[in-house]
Amino acid sequence: MSETEFDTFFEPYAGNVEGFYEATYWRLADDLIKELFRRHLGVRPGQHILDAGGGTGRWAIWAAGEFRSSVTVADRSGHMLRQAEKNLAASPDAPDVRLVECDLHDAPELADAQFDAVISTYGVLSFLEDPDAAFRTLFRVLRPGGQALLMSHSYSNALASKVNRDGADVAELRELAERRIVRWAPHVPPLRVFSAQDLRDHATAAGFEAQAVFGVTSVVSPGPEDFGYPYDAISEVSRRLEDPAYFATVLDLELAASERPESAERGTNLMIKVRRPDATV
């Protein structure tokens, strides 16, 4: 996307993004991501995590406390990082979080082999102009033996949504299939979508070992109202998820489905687990 598209989208988004989590669907997705991080990130207390495209610092604040680690948020949007400063100032736990404004396509501000682990949530990979360049950056800044969990928008979900929900025309469907580009709404920039194999290909081209791809979420699909903050209505799925017993049951189902390849591919988002190989002697 162009610089103008980027700034036009993220200036208002920085102030609104936290409000999305008033919809219970997104709290379900958050809890699923947190459990996948706990199971698969492999980080120890005192280690250093990079939150790539970490925006407002919400995930960095959580990860710093959860893993008793230091976290660096790297993001291209100054608007998002200014909101992160406010969120950090309001946090009662004084998390060990540092903010760096940089572009993941290159990011000379980040040192080689600086981080023990990398996280990147929701659709950060989908906003990138050159995913291969970003994967090379993440490989460079991750220490040998370190692992990363990186998320993107899903091609399968985008295709199903465009056909079954949005009634997309032939030209839009062809662009999606051929270019892996989705246009969700007039105010949202064109975004890249990925299959599980797409993510594996980008990762291995950068030198990573691609270990697994998880679906987030694969059982439950968000309702159209869940993308419309400030909310005028609650989606039917978010309404059902307000029941704690229902929420807990669905979360268990999502955790099981996320780790089954045949289910994961259907995810609203995909999360790839990669590892930088140990240094050769």
PDB file of C-alpha atoms in Angstrom:
ATOM      1  CA  MET A   1       0.000   0.000   0.000  1.00  0.00           C
ATOM      2  CA  SER A   2       1.099   3.588  -0.534  1.00  0.00           C
ATOM      3  CA  GLU A   3       2.395   5.843   2.237  1.00  0.00           C
ATOM      4  CA  THR A   4      -0.800   7.910   1.978  1.00  0.00           C
ATOM      5  CA  GLU A   5      -3.016   4.812   2.309  1.00  0.00           C
ATOM      6  CA  PHE A   6      -0.973   3.677   5.306  1.00  0.00           C
ATOM      7  CA  ASP A   7      -1.217   6.981   7.177  1.00  0.00           C
ATOM      8  CA  THR A   8      -4.864   7.552   6.263  1.00  0.00           C
ATOM      9  CA  PHE A   9      -5.819   4.171   7.692  1.00  0.00           C
ATOM     10  CA  PHE A  10      -3.671   4.080  10.832  1.00  0.00           C
ATOM     11  CA  GLU A  11      -4.226   7.617  12.149  1.00  0.00           C
ATOM     12  CA  PRO A  12      -7.874   6.980  13.172  1.00  0.00           C
ATOM     13  CA  TYR A  13      -7.283   3.253  13.721  1.00  0.00           C
ATOM     14  CA  ALA A  14      -4.717   3.964  16.446  1.00  0.00           C
ATOM     15  CA  GLY A  15      -7.387   5.578  18.582  1.00  0.00           C
ATOM     16  CA  ASN A  16     -10.076   2.982  17.895  1.00  0.00           C
ATOM     17  CA  VAL A  17      -8.296  -0.371  17.867  1.00  0.00           C
ATOM     18  CA  GLU A  18      -8.670  -1.063  21.594  1.00  0.00           C
ATOM     19  CA  GLY A  19     -12.432  -0.679  21.282  1.00  0.00           C
ATOM     20  CA  PHE A  20     -12.697  -3.635  18.918  1.00  0.00           C
ATOM     21  CA  TYR A  21     -12.275  -5.940  21.918  1.00  0.00           C
ATOM     22  CA  GLU A  22     -15.650  -4.944  23.269  1.00  0.00           C
ATOM     23  CA  ALA A  23     -16.924  -7.628  20.846  1.00  0.00           C
ATOM     24  CA  THR A  24     -16.635 -11.010  22.539  1.00  0.00           C
ATOM     25  CA  TYR A  25     -15.487 -12.733  19.337  1.00  0.00           C
ATOM     26  CA  TRP A  26     -12.195 -10.815  19.514  1.00  0.00           C
ATOM     27  CA  ARG A  27     -11.734 -11.782  23.162  1.00  0.00           C
ATOM     28  CA  LEU A  28     -12.107 -15.411  22.072  1.00  0.00           C
ATOM     29  CA  ALA A  29      -9.468 -14.917  19.369  1.00  0.00           C
ATOM     30  CA  ASP A  30      -7.194 -13.209  21.910  1.00  0.00           C
ATOM     31  CA  ASP A  31      -7.464 -16.090  24.363  1.00  0.00           C
ATOM     32  CA  LEU A  32      -6.674 -18.564  21.589  1.00  0.00           C
ATOM     33  CA  ILE A  33      -3.583 -16.570  20.553  1.00  0.00           C
ATOM     34  CA  LYS A  34      -2.383 -16.325  24.151  1.00  0.00           C
ATOM     35  CA  GLU A  35      -2.609 -20.083  24.616  1.00  0.00           C
ATOM     36  CA  LEU A  36      -0.777 -20.733  21.346  1.00  0.00           C
ATOM     37  CA  PHE A  37       1.973 -18.366  22.517  1.00  0.00           C
ATOM     38  CA  ARG A  38       2.199 -20.192  25.843  1.00  0.00           C
ATOM     39  CA  ARG A  39       2.438 -23.575  24.147  1.00  0.00           C
ATOM     40  CA  HIS A  40       4.716 -22.766  21.252  1.00  0.00           C
ATOM     41  CA  LEU A  41       6.845 -19.641  21.732  1.00  0.00           C
ATOM     42  CA  GLY A  42       9.434 -21.313  23.944  1.00  0.00           C
ATOM     43  CA  VAL A  43      10.591 -18.135  25.672  1.00  0.00           C
ATOM     44  CA  ARG A  44      12.113 -18.091  29.171  1.00  0.00           C
ATOM     45  CA  PRO A  45      12.011 -15.392  31.873  1.00  0.00           C
ATOM     46  CA  GLY A  46      14.505 -12.618  31.237  1.00  0.00           C
ATOM     47  CA  GLN A  47      14.675 -13.182  27.498  1.00  0.00           C
ATOM     48  CA  HIS A  48      13.958 -10.508  24.881  1.00  0.00           C
ATOM     49  CA  ILE A  49      10.872 -10.656  22.625  1.00  0.00           C
ATOM     50  CA  LEU A  50      10.223  -8.610  19.503  1.00  0.00           C
ATOM     51  CA  ASP A  51       6.593  -7.666  18.852  1.00  0.00           C
ATOM     52  CA  ALA A  52       6.780  -7.060  15.100  1.00  0.00           C
ATOM     53  CA  GLY A  53       4.168  -4.511  14.066  1.00  0.00           C
ATOM     54  CA  GLY A  54       3.091  -4.324  17.700  1.00  0.00           C
ATOM     55  CA  GLY A  55       1.180  -1.069  17.296  1.00  0.00           C
ATOM     56  CA  THR A  56      -0.442   0.140  20.502  1.00  0.00           C
ATOM     57  CA  GLY A  57       1.624  -2.171  22.718  1.00  0.00           C
ATOM     58  CA  ARG A  58      -1.324  -4.237  23.915  1.00  0.00           C
ATOM     59  CA  TRP A  59       0.365  -7.567  23.187  1.00  0.00           C
ATOM     60  CA  ALA A  60       3.776  -6.372  24.358  1.00  0.00           C
ATOM     61  CA  ILE A  61       2.364  -5.379  27.744  1.00  0.00           C
ATOM     62  CA  TRP A  62       0.720  -8.788  28.079  1.00  0.00           C
ATOM     63  CA  ALA A  63       3.827 -10.719  26.933  1.00  0.00           C
ATOM     64  CA  ALA A  64       6.168  -8.798  29.241  1.00  0.00           C
ATOM     65  CA  GLY A  65       4.058  -9.862  32.224  1.00  0.00           C
ATOM     66  CA  GLU A  66       3.185 -13.354  31.047  1.00  0.00           C
ATOM     67  CA  PHE A  67       6.741 -14.397  30.188  1.00  0.00           C
ATOM     68  CA  ARG A  68       8.580 -12.078  32.606  1.00  0.00           C
ATOM     69  CA  SER A  69      10.547 -10.806  29.650  1.00  0.00           C
ATOM     70  CA  SER A  70      11.551  -7.556  28.024  1.00  0.00           C
ATOM     71  CA  VAL A  71       9.656  -6.710  24.840  1.00  0.00           C
ATOM     72  CA  THR A  72      10.477  -4.359  21.975  1.00  0.00           C
ATOM     73  CA  VAL A  73       7.576  -3.080  19.886  1.00  0.00           C
ATOM     74  CA  ALA A  74       8.642  -2.348  16.303  1.00  0.00           C
ATOM     75  CA  ASP A  75       6.072  -0.495  14.230  1.00  0.00           C
ATOM     76  CA  ARG A  76       6.079   1.767  11.194  1.00  0.00           C
ATOM     77  CA  SER A  77       3.131   3.878  12.391  1.00  0.00           C
ATOM     78  CA  GLY A  78       3.981   6.802  14.631  1.00  0.00           C
ATOM     79  CA  HIS A  79       0.261   7.145  15.380  1.00  0.00           C
ATOM     80  CA  MET A  80       0.144   3.625  16.795  1.00  0.00           C
ATOM     81  CA  LEU A  81       3.319   4.102  18.828  1.00  0.00           C
ATOM     82  CA  ARG A  82       2.016   7.318  20.371  1.00  0.00           C
ATOM     83  CA  GLN A  83      -1.019   5.342  21.532  1.00  0.00           C
ATOM     84  CA  ALA A  84       1.386   2.689  22.851  1.00  0.00           C
ATOM     85  CA  GLU A  85       3.115   5.357  24.952  1.00  0.00           C
ATOM     86  CA  LYS A  86      -0.245   6.226  26.519  1.00  0.00           C
ATOM     87  CA  ASN A  87      -1.055   2.571  27.157  1.00  0.00           C
ATOM     88  CA  LEU A  88       2.321   1.987  28.787  1.00  0.00           C
ATOM     89  CA  ALA A  89       1.920   5.062  30.988  1.00  0.00           C
ATOM     90  CA  ALA A  90      -1.488   3.775  32.103  1.00  0.00           C
ATOM     91  CA  SER A  91      -0.265   0.247  32.852  1.00  0.00           C
ATOM     92  CA  PRO A  92      -0.050  -0.397  36.619  1.00  0.00           C
ATOM     93  CA  ASP A  93       2.692  -3.014  36.296  1.00  0.00           C
ATOM     94  CA  ALA A  94       5.457  -0.932  34.669  1.00  0.00           C
ATOM     95  CA  PRO A  95       6.201  -3.540  31.972  1.00  0.00           C
ATOM     96  CA  ASP A  96       9.668  -3.716  30.441  1.00  0.00           C
ATOM     97  CA  VAL A  97       8.622  -2.521  26.979  1.00  0.00           C
ATOM     98  CA  ARG A  98      10.571  -0.389  24.495  1.00  0.00           C
ATOM     99  CA  LEU A  99       9.113   1.266  21.392  1.00  0.00           C
ATOM    100  CA  VAL A 100      10.964   1.527  18.075  1.00  0.00           C
ATOM    101  CA  GLU A 101       9.575   3.233  14.975  1.00  0.00           C
ATOM    102  CA  CYS A 102      10.859   1.307  11.971  1.00  0.00           C
ATOM    103  CA  ASP A 103       9.844  -0.441   8.770  1.00  0.00           C
ATOM    104  CA  LEU A 104      10.007  -4.232   8.970  1.00  0.00           C
ATOM    105  CA  HIS A 105      11.077  -4.421   5.337  1.00  0.00           C
ATOM    106  CA  ASP A 106      14.585  -3.388   6.458  1.00  0.00           C
ATOM    107  CA  ALA A 107      14.652  -2.110  10.079  1.00  0.00           C
ATOM    108  CA  PRO A 108      18.305  -1.104  10.544  1.00  0.00           C
ATOM    109  CA  GLU A 109      17.187   0.177  13.965  1.00  0.00           C
ATOM    110  CA  LEU A 110      17.061  -3.476  15.099  1.00  0.00           C
ATOM    111  CA  ALA A 111      20.365  -5.262  15.662  1.00  0.00           C
ATOM    112  CA  ASP A 112      21.310  -8.649  14.260  1.00  0.00           C
ATOM    113  CA  ALA A 113      20.414 -11.603  16.519  1.00  0.00           C
ATOM    114  CA  GLN A 114      18.947  -9.200  19.105  1.00  0.00           C
ATOM    115  CA  PHE A 115      15.848 -11.211  20.072  1.00  0.00           C
ATOM    116  CA  ASP A 116      15.150 -14.615  21.598  1.00  0.00           C
ATOM    117  CA  ALA A 117      11.632 -14.794  20.145  1.00  0.00           C
ATOM    118  CA  VAL A 118       9.316 -12.860  17.833  1.00  0.00           C
ATOM    119  CA  ILE A 119       5.548 -12.421  17.915  1.00  0.00           C
ATOM    120  CA  SER A 120       3.311 -10.690  15.395  1.00  0.00           C
ATOM    121  CA  THR A 121      -0.454 -10.740  15.880  1.00  0.00           C
ATOM    122  CA  TYR A 122      -3.493 -10.582  13.625  1.00  0.00           C
ATOM    123  CA  GLY A 123      -2.831  -9.156  10.155  1.00  0.00           C
ATOM    124  CA  VAL A 124       0.580  -7.486  10.363  1.00  0.00           C
ATOM    125  CA  LEU A 125       2.033  -9.619   7.560  1.00  0.00           C
ATOM    126  CA  SER A 126      -0.954  -8.688   5.412  1.00  0.00           C
ATOM    127  CA  PHE A 127      -0.077  -4.979   5.485  1.00  0.00           C
ATOM    128  CA  LEU A 128       3.415  -5.552   4.084  1.00  0.00           C
ATOM    129  CA  GLU A 129       4.367  -4.544   0.558  1.00  0.00           C
ATOM    130  CA  ASP A 130       7.177  -7.119   0.395  1.00  0.00           C
ATOM    131  CA  PRO A 131       6.633 -10.095   2.734  1.00  0.00           C
ATOM    132  CA  ASP A 132       9.911 -11.730   1.691  1.00  0.00           C
ATOM    133  CA  ALA A 133      11.880  -8.671   2.806  1.00  0.00           C
ATOM    134  CA  ALA A 134      10.098  -8.677   6.169  1.00  0.00           C
ATOM    135  CA  PHE A 135      10.760 -12.384   6.706  1.00  0.00           C
ATOM    136  CA  ARG A 136      14.454 -11.735   5.983  1.00  0.00           C
ATOM    137  CA  THR A 137      14.463  -8.946   8.558  1.00  0.00           C
ATOM    138  CA  LEU A 138      12.876 -11.182  11.192  1.00  0.00           C
ATOM    139  CA  PHE A 139      15.382 -13.944  10.421  1.00  0.00           C
ATOM    140  CA  ARG A 140      18.236 -11.455  10.809  1.00  0.00           C
ATOM    141  CA  VAL A 141      17.121 -10.083  14.179  1.00  0.00           C
ATOM    142  CA  LEU A 142      16.227 -13.472  15.727  1.00  0.00           C
ATOM    143  CA  ARG A 143      18.956 -15.396  17.509  1.00  0.00           C
ATOM    144  CA  PRO A 144      19.875 -18.886  16.253  1.00  0.00           C
ATOM    145  CA  GLY A 145      17.508 -21.381  17.850  1.00  0.00           C
ATOM    146  CA  GLY A 146      14.889 -18.689  18.454  1.00  0.00           C
ATOM    147  CA  GLN A 147      11.258 -19.130  17.454  1.00  0.00           C
ATOM    148  CA  ALA A 148       8.649 -16.799  16.001  1.00  0.00           C
ATOM    149  CA  LEU A 149       4.848 -16.920  15.821  1.00  0.00           C
ATOM    150  CA  LEU A 150       3.602 -14.685  13.011  1.00  0.00           C
ATOM    151  CA  MET A 151       0.028 -14.011  11.879  1.00  0.00           C
ATOM    152  CA  SER A 152      -1.614 -13.056   8.600  1.00  0.00           C
ATOM    153  CA  HIS A 153      -5.053 -12.839   7.066  1.00  0.00           C
ATOM    154  CA  SER A 154      -6.142 -16.146   5.539  1.00  0.00           C
ATOM    155  CA  TYR A 155      -6.720 -16.678   1.818  1.00  0.00           C
ATOM    156  CA  SER A 156      -9.304 -19.420   2.417  1.00  0.00           C
ATOM    157  CA  ASN A 157     -11.314 -17.209   4.752  1.00  0.00           C
ATOM    158  CA  ALA A 158     -11.092 -14.244   2.398  1.00  0.00           C
ATOM    159  CA  LEU A 159     -12.312 -16.322  -0.535  1.00  0.00           C
ATOM    160  CA  ALA A 160     -15.204 -17.822   1.432  1.00  0.00           C
ATOM    161  CA  SER A 161     -16.196 -14.424   2.842  1.00  0.00           C
ATOM    162  CA  LYS A 162     -16.149 -12.738  -0.547  1.00  0.00           C
ATOM    163  CA  VAL A 163     -18.256 -15.449  -2.200  1.00  0.00           C
ATOM    164  CA  ASN A 164     -20.689 -16.278   0.610  1.00  0.00           C
ATOM    165  CA  ARG A 165     -21.022 -12.999   2.500  1.00  0.00           C
ATOM    166  CA  ASP A 166     -20.035 -10.079   0.277  1.00  0.00           C
ATOM    167  CA  GLY A 167     -21.269 -11.271  -3.129  1.00  0.00           C
ATOM    168  CA  ALA A 168     -18.031 -10.224  -4.826  1.00  0.00           C
ATOM    169  CA  ASP A 169     -18.009  -9.897  -8.609  1.00  0.00           C
ATOM    170  CA  VAL A 170     -15.818 -11.852 -11.027  1.00  0.00           C
ATOM    171  CA  ALA A 171     -13.071  -9.217 -11.228  1.00  0.00           C
ATOM    172  CA  GLU A 172     -12.707  -9.049  -7.451  1.00  0.00           C
ATOM    173  CA  LEU A 173     -12.595 -12.817  -7.107  1.00  0.00           C
ATOM    174  CA  ARG A 174      -9.957 -13.102  -9.827  1.00  0.00           C
ATOM    175  CA  GLU A 175      -7.786 -10.457  -8.153  1.00  0.00           C
ATOM    176  CA  LEU A 176      -8.083 -12.334  -4.886  1.00  0.00           C
ATOM    177  CA  ALA A 177      -7.208 -15.701  -6.453  1.00  0.00           C
ATOM    178  CA  GLU A 178      -4.393 -14.482  -8.697  1.00  0.00           C
ATOM    179  CA  ARG A 179      -2.769 -11.720  -6.653  1.00  0.00           C
ATOM    180  CA  ARG A 180      -3.729 -12.794  -3.110  1.00  0.00           C
ATOM    181  CA  ILE A 181      -5.085  -9.273  -2.499  1.00  0.00           C
ATOM    182  CA  VAL A 182      -8.347  -8.633  -0.625  1.00  0.00           C
ATOM    183  CA  ARG A 183     -10.314  -5.404  -0.328  1.00  0.00           C
ATOM    184  CA  TRP A 184     -12.426  -5.647   2.809  1.00  0.00           C
ATOM    185  CA  ALA A 185     -13.979  -2.159   2.776  1.00  0.00           C
ATOM    186  CA  PRO A 186     -13.500   1.238   1.083  1.00  0.00           C
ATOM    187  CA  HIS A 187     -11.718   2.640   4.160  1.00  0.00           C
ATOM    188  CA  VAL A 188      -9.368  -0.379   4.499  1.00  0.00           C
ATOM    189  CA  PRO A 189      -6.275  -0.541   2.266  1.00  0.00           C
ATOM    190  CA  PRO A 190      -5.846  -3.562  -0.027  1.00  0.00           C
ATOM    191  CA  LEU A 191      -4.343  -6.362   2.068  1.00  0.00           C
ATOM    192  CA  ARG A 192      -2.355  -9.500   1.287  1.00  0.00           C
ATOM    193  CA  VAL A 193      -3.797 -12.869   2.217  1.00  0.00           C
ATOM    194  CA  PHE A 194      -1.885 -16.116   2.590  1.00  0.00           C
ATOM    195  CA  SER A 195      -2.472 -19.832   2.496  1.00  0.00           C
ATOM    196  CA  ALA A 196      -0.551 -22.052   4.889  1.00  0.00           C
ATOM    197  CA  GLN A 197       1.754 -23.024   2.020  1.00  0.00           C
ATOM    198  CA  ASP A 198       2.315 -19.360   1.099  1.00  0.00           C
ATOM    199  CA  LEU A 199       3.523 -18.686   4.632  1.00  0.00           C
ATOM    200  CA  ARG A 200       5.789 -21.737   4.618  1.00  0.00           C
ATOM    201  CA  ASP A 201       7.295 -20.652   1.303  1.00  0.00           C
ATOM    202  CA  HIS A 202       8.063 -17.123   2.535  1.00  0.00           C
ATOM    203  CA  ALA A 203       9.542 -18.471   5.760  1.00  0.00           C
ATOM    204  CA  THR A 204      11.800 -21.084   4.182  1.00  0.00           C
ATOM    205  CA  ALA A 205      12.981 -18.634   1.512  1.00  0.00           C
ATOM    206  CA  ALA A 206      14.275 -16.432   4.354  1.00  0.00           C
ATOM    207  CA  GLY A 207      16.122 -19.360   5.972  1.00  0.00           C
ATOM    208  CA  PHE A 208      13.601 -20.351   8.653  1.00  0.00           C
ATOM    209  CA  GLU A 209      12.448 -23.825   9.535  1.00  0.00           C
ATOM    210  CA  ALA A 210       8.648 -23.752   9.099  1.00  0.00           C
ATOM    211  CA  GLN A 211       7.329 -25.928  11.907  1.00  0.00           C
ATOM    212  CA  ALA A 212       3.533 -25.519  11.955  1.00  0.00           C
ATOM    213  CA  VAL A 213       0.616 -23.339  10.846  1.00  0.00           C
ATOM    214  CA  PHE A 214      -2.334 -22.714  13.194  1.00  0.00           C
ATOM    215  CA  GLY A 215      -5.797 -21.350  12.486  1.00  0.00           C
ATOM    216  CA  VAL A 216      -7.132 -18.341  14.461  1.00  0.00           C
ATOM    217  CA  THR A 217     -10.122 -18.942  14.539  1.00  0.00           C
ATOM    218  CA  SER A 218     -11.135 -22.069  12.591  1.00  0.00           C
ATOM    219  CA  VAL A 219     -14.494 -23.024  14.146  1.00  0.00           C
ATOM    220  CA  VAL A 220     -16.109 -19.635  14.791  1.00  0.00           C
ATOM    221  CA  SER A 221     -16.312 -16.894  12.174  1.00  0.00           C
ATOM    222  CA  PRO A 222     -16.756 -13.285  13.265  1.00  0.00           C
ATOM    223  CA  GLY A 223     -20.041 -11.664  12.405  1.00  0.00           C
ATOM    224  CA  PRO A 224     -20.033  -8.626  10.090  1.00  0.00           C
ATOM    225  CA  GLU A 225     -20.909  -6.419  13.064  1.00  0.00           C
ATOM    226  CA  ASP A 226     -17.622  -7.405  14.761  1.00  0.00           C
ATOM    227  CA  PHE A 227     -15.667  -5.246  12.279  1.00  0.00           C
ATOM    228  CA  GLY A 228     -17.761  -2.116  12.750  1.00  0.00           C
ATOM    229  CA  TYR A 229     -16.379  -0.338  15.829  1.00  0.00           C
ATOM    230  CA  PRO A 230     -17.870   1.790  17.282  1.00  0.00           C
ATOM    231  CA  TYR A 231     -20.498  -0.923  17.478  1.00  0.00           C
ATOM    232  CA  ASP A 232     -24.095  -0.195  16.589  1.00  0.00           C
ATOM    233  CA  ALA A 233     -25.057  -3.836  17.107  1.00  0.00           C
ATOM    234  CA  ILE A 234     -23.652  -7.011  18.628  1.00  0.00           C
ATOM    235  CA  SER A 235     -23.099  -9.905  16.251  1.00  0.00           C
ATOM    236  CA  GLU A 236     -24.988 -13.107  16.926  1.00  0.00           C
ATOM    237  CA  VAL A 237     -21.741 -15.010  17.515  1.00  0.00           C
ATOM    238  CA  SER A 238     -20.446 -12.413  19.987  1.00  0.00           C
ATOM    239  CA  ARG A 239     -23.788 -12.485  21.783  1.00  0.00           C
ATOM    240  CA  ARG A 240     -23.588 -16.274  22.220  1.00  0.00           C
ATOM    241  CA  LEU A 241     -19.981 -16.042  23.387  1.00  0.00           C
ATOM    242  CA  GLU A 242     -21.021 -13.769  26.257  1.00  0.00           C
ATOM    243  CA  ASP A 243     -22.172 -16.943  28.055  1.00  0.00           C
ATOM    244  CA  PRO A 244     -19.057 -18.060  30.018  1.00  0.00           C
ATOM    245  CA  ALA A 245     -19.792 -21.772  29.608  1.00  0.00           C
ATOM    246  CA  TYR A 246     -20.314 -21.378  25.871  1.00  0.00           C
ATOM    247  CA  PHE A 247     -17.143 -19.280  25.581  1.00  0.00           C
ATOM    248  CA  ALA A 248     -15.077 -21.915  27.434  1.00  0.00           C
ATOM    249  CA  THR A 249     -16.462 -24.744  25.313  1.00  0.00           C
ATOM    250  CA  VAL A 250     -15.786 -22.941  22.042  1.00  0.00           C
ATOM    251  CA  LEU A 251     -12.267 -21.993  23.153  1.00  0.00           C
ATOM    252  CA  ASP A 252     -11.503 -25.676  23.797  1.00  0.00           C
ATOM    253  CA  LEU A 253     -12.829 -26.534  20.335  1.00  0.00           C
ATOM    254  CA  GLU A 254     -10.766 -23.758  18.767  1.00  0.00           C
ATOM    255  CA  LEU A 255      -7.579 -24.907  20.481  1.00  0.00           C
ATOM    256  CA  ALA A 256      -8.088 -28.432  19.186  1.00  0.00           C
ATOM    257  CA  ALA A 257      -8.921 -27.254  15.665  1.00  0.00           C
ATOM    258  CA  SER A 258      -6.084 -24.735  15.493  1.00  0.00           C
ATOM    259  CA  GLU A 259      -3.451 -27.463  15.605  1.00  0.00           C
ATOM    260  CA  ARG A 260      -5.100 -29.775  13.031  1.00  0.00           C
ATOM    261  CA  PRO A 261      -3.850 -28.872   9.515  1.00  0.00           C
ATOM    262  CA  GLU A 262      -7.156 -29.715   7.850  1.00  0.00           C
ATOM    263  CA  SER A 263      -8.963 -27.279  10.180  1.00  0.00           C
ATOM    264  CA  ALA A 264      -6.253 -24.633  10.527  1.00  0.00           C
ATOM    265  CA  GLU A 265      -6.307 -23.729   6.829  1.00  0.00           C
ATOM    266  CA  ARG A 266      -9.872 -22.447   7.265  1.00  0.00           C
ATOM    267  CA  GLY A 267      -8.821 -19.952   9.927  1.00  0.00           C
ATOM    268  CA  THR A 268      -9.925 -16.324   9.825  1.00  0.00           C
ATOM    269  CA  ASN A 269      -6.240 -15.645  10.436  1.00  0.00           C
ATOM    270  CA  LEU A 270      -3.274 -17.980  10.120  1.00  0.00           C
ATOM    271  CA  MET A 271      -0.314 -18.179  12.502  1.00  0.00           C
ATOM    272  CA  ILE A 272       2.946 -19.729  11.364  1.00  0.00           C
ATOM    273  CA  LYS A 273       5.501 -21.082  13.810  1.00  0.00           C
ATOM    274  CA  VAL A 274       9.074 -20.782  12.547  1.00  0.00           C
ATOM    275  CA  ARG A 275      12.520 -21.369  13.987  1.00  0.00           C
ATOM    276  CA  ARG A 276      15.866 -19.902  13.067  1.00  0.00           C
ATOM    277  CA  PRO A 277      18.248 -22.870  12.789  1.00  0.00           C
ATOM    278  CA  ASP A 278      21.117 -23.157  15.236  1.00  0.00           C
ATOM    279  CA  ALA A 279      24.347 -21.624  14.020  1.00  0.00           C
ATOM    280  CA  THR A 280      26.560 -24.061  12.138  1.00  0.00           C
ATOM    281  CA  VAL A 281      30.111 -24.601  13.350  1.00  0.00           C
TER     282      VAL A 281
END
